[in-house]
């Protein structure tokens, strides 16, 4: 019996060694798959496989350009066209541009801009200003008017006119 037990011990050591090697391989495989999965989800593709987008397509993405703003401290206040009653419109607004130089040019011509924008606002009807798309149309018309006036003065264009407060009564 003593001989039989000594012969079984080397076989048990070899099977434990195989078990540890197999477990180590499985653990390394699981870690490798987890890392590859994480890279695939974060980048959209594995390294070396290339993504759906090529380098040219990635280069064509628009670059983020920060905006600068000029807040018109005094609101635009005027009467608007209405049937049978006198109505008022008051707008607090800001100008958005790509650079401070554009806003500096707009600030130089601010009295002219305010006058033209008040005339534009006064030419609108009360009902059109209350309509769902009326504010967007007015903002676009004001942007176009400001850009037209700045172009006449050889200045660059603004991006858009923004309303911070819009009251019609």
Short mmCIF file of C-alpha atoms in Angstrom, two decimals:
data_model
loop_
_atom_site.label_atom_id
_atom_site.label_comp_id
_atom_site.label_asym_id
_atom_site.label_seq_id
_atom_site.Cartn_x
_atom_site.Cartn_y
_atom_site.Cartn_z
CA UNK A 1 0.00 0.00 0.00
CA UNK A 2 2.83 2.35 0.67
CA UNK A 3 4.02 1.88 -2.85
CA UNK A 4 0.63 2.72 -4.35
CA UNK A 5 0.35 6.02 -2.48
CA UNK A 6 3.77 7.19 -3.60
CA UNK A 7 2.94 6.52 -7.24
CA UNK A 8 -0.31 8.59 -7.04
CA UNK A 9 1.39 11.70 -5.61
CA UNK A 10 3.36 12.67 -8.80
CA UNK A 11 0.22 12.21 -10.89
CA UNK A 12 -1.71 14.51 -8.51
CA UNK A 13 1.05 17.15 -8.69
CA UNK A 14 1.02 17.06 -12.50
CA UNK A 15 -2.78 17.41 -12.65
CA UNK A 16 -2.70 20.36 -10.20
CA UNK A 17 -0.01 22.01 -12.32
CA UNK A 18 -2.12 21.58 -15.44
CA UNK A 19 -5.13 23.00 -13.58
CA UNK A 20 -3.19 26.10 -12.47
CA UNK A 21 -1.80 26.67 -15.98
CA UNK A 22 -5.29 26.31 -17.46
CA UNK A 23 -6.80 28.70 -14.86
CA UNK A 24 -4.02 31.22 -15.46
CA UNK A 25 -4.60 31.06 -19.21
CA UNK A 26 -8.36 31.55 -18.75
CA UNK A 27 -7.81 34.54 -16.46
CA UNK A 28 -5.41 36.15 -18.95
CA UNK A 29 -7.88 35.50 -21.75
CA UNK A 30 -10.73 37.09 -19.76
CA UNK A 31 -8.63 40.16 -18.91
CA UNK A 32 -7.51 40.52 -22.53
CA UNK A 33 -11.09 40.30 -23.79
CA UNK A 34 -12.23 42.84 -21.20
CA UNK A 35 -9.53 45.31 -22.27
CA UNK A 36 -10.29 44.77 -25.96
CA UNK A 37 -14.02 45.25 -25.30
CA UNK A 38 -13.40 48.45 -23.36
CA UNK A 39 -11.22 49.86 -26.15
CA UNK A 40 -13.78 48.90 -28.75
CA UNK A 41 -16.63 50.62 -26.91
CA UNK A 42 -14.61 53.75 -26.13
CA UNK A 43 -13.05 54.24 -29.56
CA UNK A 44 -15.62 52.54 -31.73
CA UNK A 45 -13.00 50.15 -33.07
CA UNK A 46 -10.07 48.06 -32.01
CA UNK A 47 -6.54 49.31 -32.45
CA UNK A 48 -5.21 48.61 -35.92
CA UNK A 49 -8.61 47.76 -37.35
CA UNK A 50 -9.46 51.31 -38.36
CA UNK A 51 -12.83 52.77 -37.61
CA UNK A 52 -15.79 53.56 -39.74
CA UNK A 53 -14.32 57.03 -40.27
CA UNK A 54 -11.01 57.58 -41.98
CA UNK A 55 -8.49 60.20 -40.98
CA UNK A 56 -9.77 62.49 -43.76
CA UNK A 57 -13.33 62.30 -42.46
CA UNK A 58 -12.17 63.03 -38.93
CA UNK A 59 -10.20 66.04 -40.17
CA UNK A 60 -13.31 67.43 -41.86
CA UNK A 61 -15.19 67.74 -38.57
CA UNK A 62 -15.81 71.40 -37.79
CA UNK A 63 -13.52 72.92 -35.24
CA UNK A 64 -15.16 74.43 -32.17
CA UNK A 65 -14.88 78.19 -32.28
CA UNK A 66 -15.65 80.06 -29.08
CA UNK A 67 -18.08 82.94 -29.31
CA UNK A 68 -17.89 86.39 -27.81
CA UNK A 69 -20.95 88.45 -26.96
CA UNK A 70 -21.91 92.11 -26.81
CA UNK A 71 -24.82 92.69 -24.46
CA UNK A 72 -26.89 95.75 -25.39
CA UNK A 73 -27.56 97.21 -21.96
CA UNK A 74 -30.51 99.37 -22.99
CA UNK A 75 -33.51 97.42 -24.30
CA UNK A 76 -35.10 98.16 -27.65
CA UNK A 77 -38.54 99.64 -26.89
CA UNK A 78 -41.05 100.70 -29.51
CA UNK A 79 -44.69 100.59 -30.49
CA UNK A 80 -45.80 97.87 -32.88
CA UNK A 81 -48.59 97.77 -35.42
CA UNK A 82 -51.90 96.57 -33.97
CA UNK A 83 -55.55 96.94 -34.89
CA UNK A 84 -57.36 99.42 -32.68
CA UNK A 85 -54.88 99.50 -29.79
CA UNK A 86 -51.43 100.78 -29.14
CA UNK A 87 -49.06 97.87 -28.43
CA UNK A 88 -45.46 97.85 -27.23
CA UNK A 89 -42.49 95.58 -27.78
CA UNK A 90 -39.44 95.49 -25.54
CA UNK A 91 -36.40 93.38 -26.33
CA UNK A 92 -33.18 92.88 -24.37
CA UNK A 93 -30.65 91.48 -26.78
CA UNK A 94 -27.04 90.46 -27.36
CA UNK A 95 -24.88 90.09 -30.44
CA UNK A 96 -22.81 86.93 -30.96
CA UNK A 97 -19.61 87.04 -33.02
CA UNK A 98 -16.46 85.04 -33.68
CA UNK A 99 -14.03 87.67 -32.43
CA UNK A 100 -13.89 90.69 -30.21
CA UNK A 101 -12.86 92.83 -33.20
CA UNK A 102 -16.27 92.27 -34.81
CA UNK A 103 -18.03 93.34 -31.61
CA UNK A 104 -15.76 96.37 -31.27
CA UNK A 105 -16.82 97.47 -34.77
CA UNK A 106 -20.46 96.91 -33.85
CA UNK A 107 -20.04 98.90 -30.65
CA UNK A 108 -18.62 101.86 -32.59
CA UNK A 109 -21.76 101.92 -34.75
CA UNK A 110 -24.16 101.05 -31.93
CA UNK A 111 -26.36 104.18 -32.27
CA UNK A 112 -26.91 103.40 -35.96
CA UNK A 113 -27.57 99.73 -35.19
CA UNK A 114 -30.06 100.55 -32.43
CA UNK A 115 -31.93 103.00 -34.66
CA UNK A 116 -32.24 100.53 -37.52
CA UNK A 117 -33.24 97.67 -35.22
CA UNK A 118 -35.94 99.79 -33.55
CA UNK A 119 -37.32 100.68 -37.00
CA UNK A 120 -37.29 97.01 -37.96
CA UNK A 121 -39.05 96.02 -34.74
CA UNK A 122 -41.65 98.78 -35.17
CA UNK A 123 -42.46 97.63 -38.68
CA UNK A 124 -43.61 94.23 -37.40
CA UNK A 125 -47.23 93.56 -36.52
CA UNK A 126 -48.31 92.58 -33.03
CA UNK A 127 -49.71 89.26 -34.30
CA UNK A 128 -46.53 88.33 -36.17
CA UNK A 129 -44.44 88.89 -33.02
CA UNK A 130 -46.79 86.68 -31.02
CA UNK A 131 -46.76 83.88 -33.62
CA UNK A 132 -44.63 80.80 -32.84
CA UNK A 133 -42.06 81.54 -35.55
CA UNK A 134 -42.26 85.31 -35.21
CA UNK A 135 -39.34 85.62 -32.82
CA UNK A 136 -37.08 83.45 -34.96
CA UNK A 137 -37.98 85.45 -38.07
CA UNK A 138 -37.33 88.70 -36.23
CA UNK A 139 -33.97 87.44 -34.91
CA UNK A 140 -32.93 86.43 -38.43
CA UNK A 141 -34.09 89.76 -39.88
CA UNK A 142 -32.17 91.63 -37.17
CA UNK A 143 -29.05 89.55 -37.83
CA UNK A 144 -29.31 90.32 -41.54
CA UNK A 145 -29.83 94.04 -40.84
CA UNK A 146 -26.83 94.24 -38.48
CA UNK A 147 -24.63 92.39 -40.99
CA UNK A 148 -25.80 94.70 -43.78
CA UNK A 149 -24.93 97.79 -41.74
CA UNK A 150 -21.56 96.37 -40.68
CA UNK A 151 -20.76 95.47 -44.30
CA UNK A 152 -21.47 99.09 -45.30
CA UNK A 153 -18.91 100.15 -42.68
CA UNK A 154 -16.38 97.53 -43.89
CA UNK A 155 -16.67 95.42 -40.75
CA UNK A 156 -17.01 91.65 -40.42
CA UNK A 157 -20.38 89.98 -39.85
CA UNK A 158 -21.88 88.79 -36.58
CA UNK A 159 -23.13 85.22 -36.13
CA UNK A 160 -26.56 85.97 -34.71
CA UNK A 161 -28.78 88.18 -32.58
CA UNK A 162 -29.86 86.63 -29.29
CA UNK A 163 -32.87 87.70 -27.22
CA UNK A 164 -32.48 87.57 -23.45
CA UNK A 165 -35.91 89.10 -22.80
CA UNK A 166 -38.79 89.53 -25.24
CA UNK A 167 -42.00 91.27 -24.14
CA UNK A 168 -44.94 92.19 -26.36
CA UNK A 169 -48.06 93.72 -24.79
#
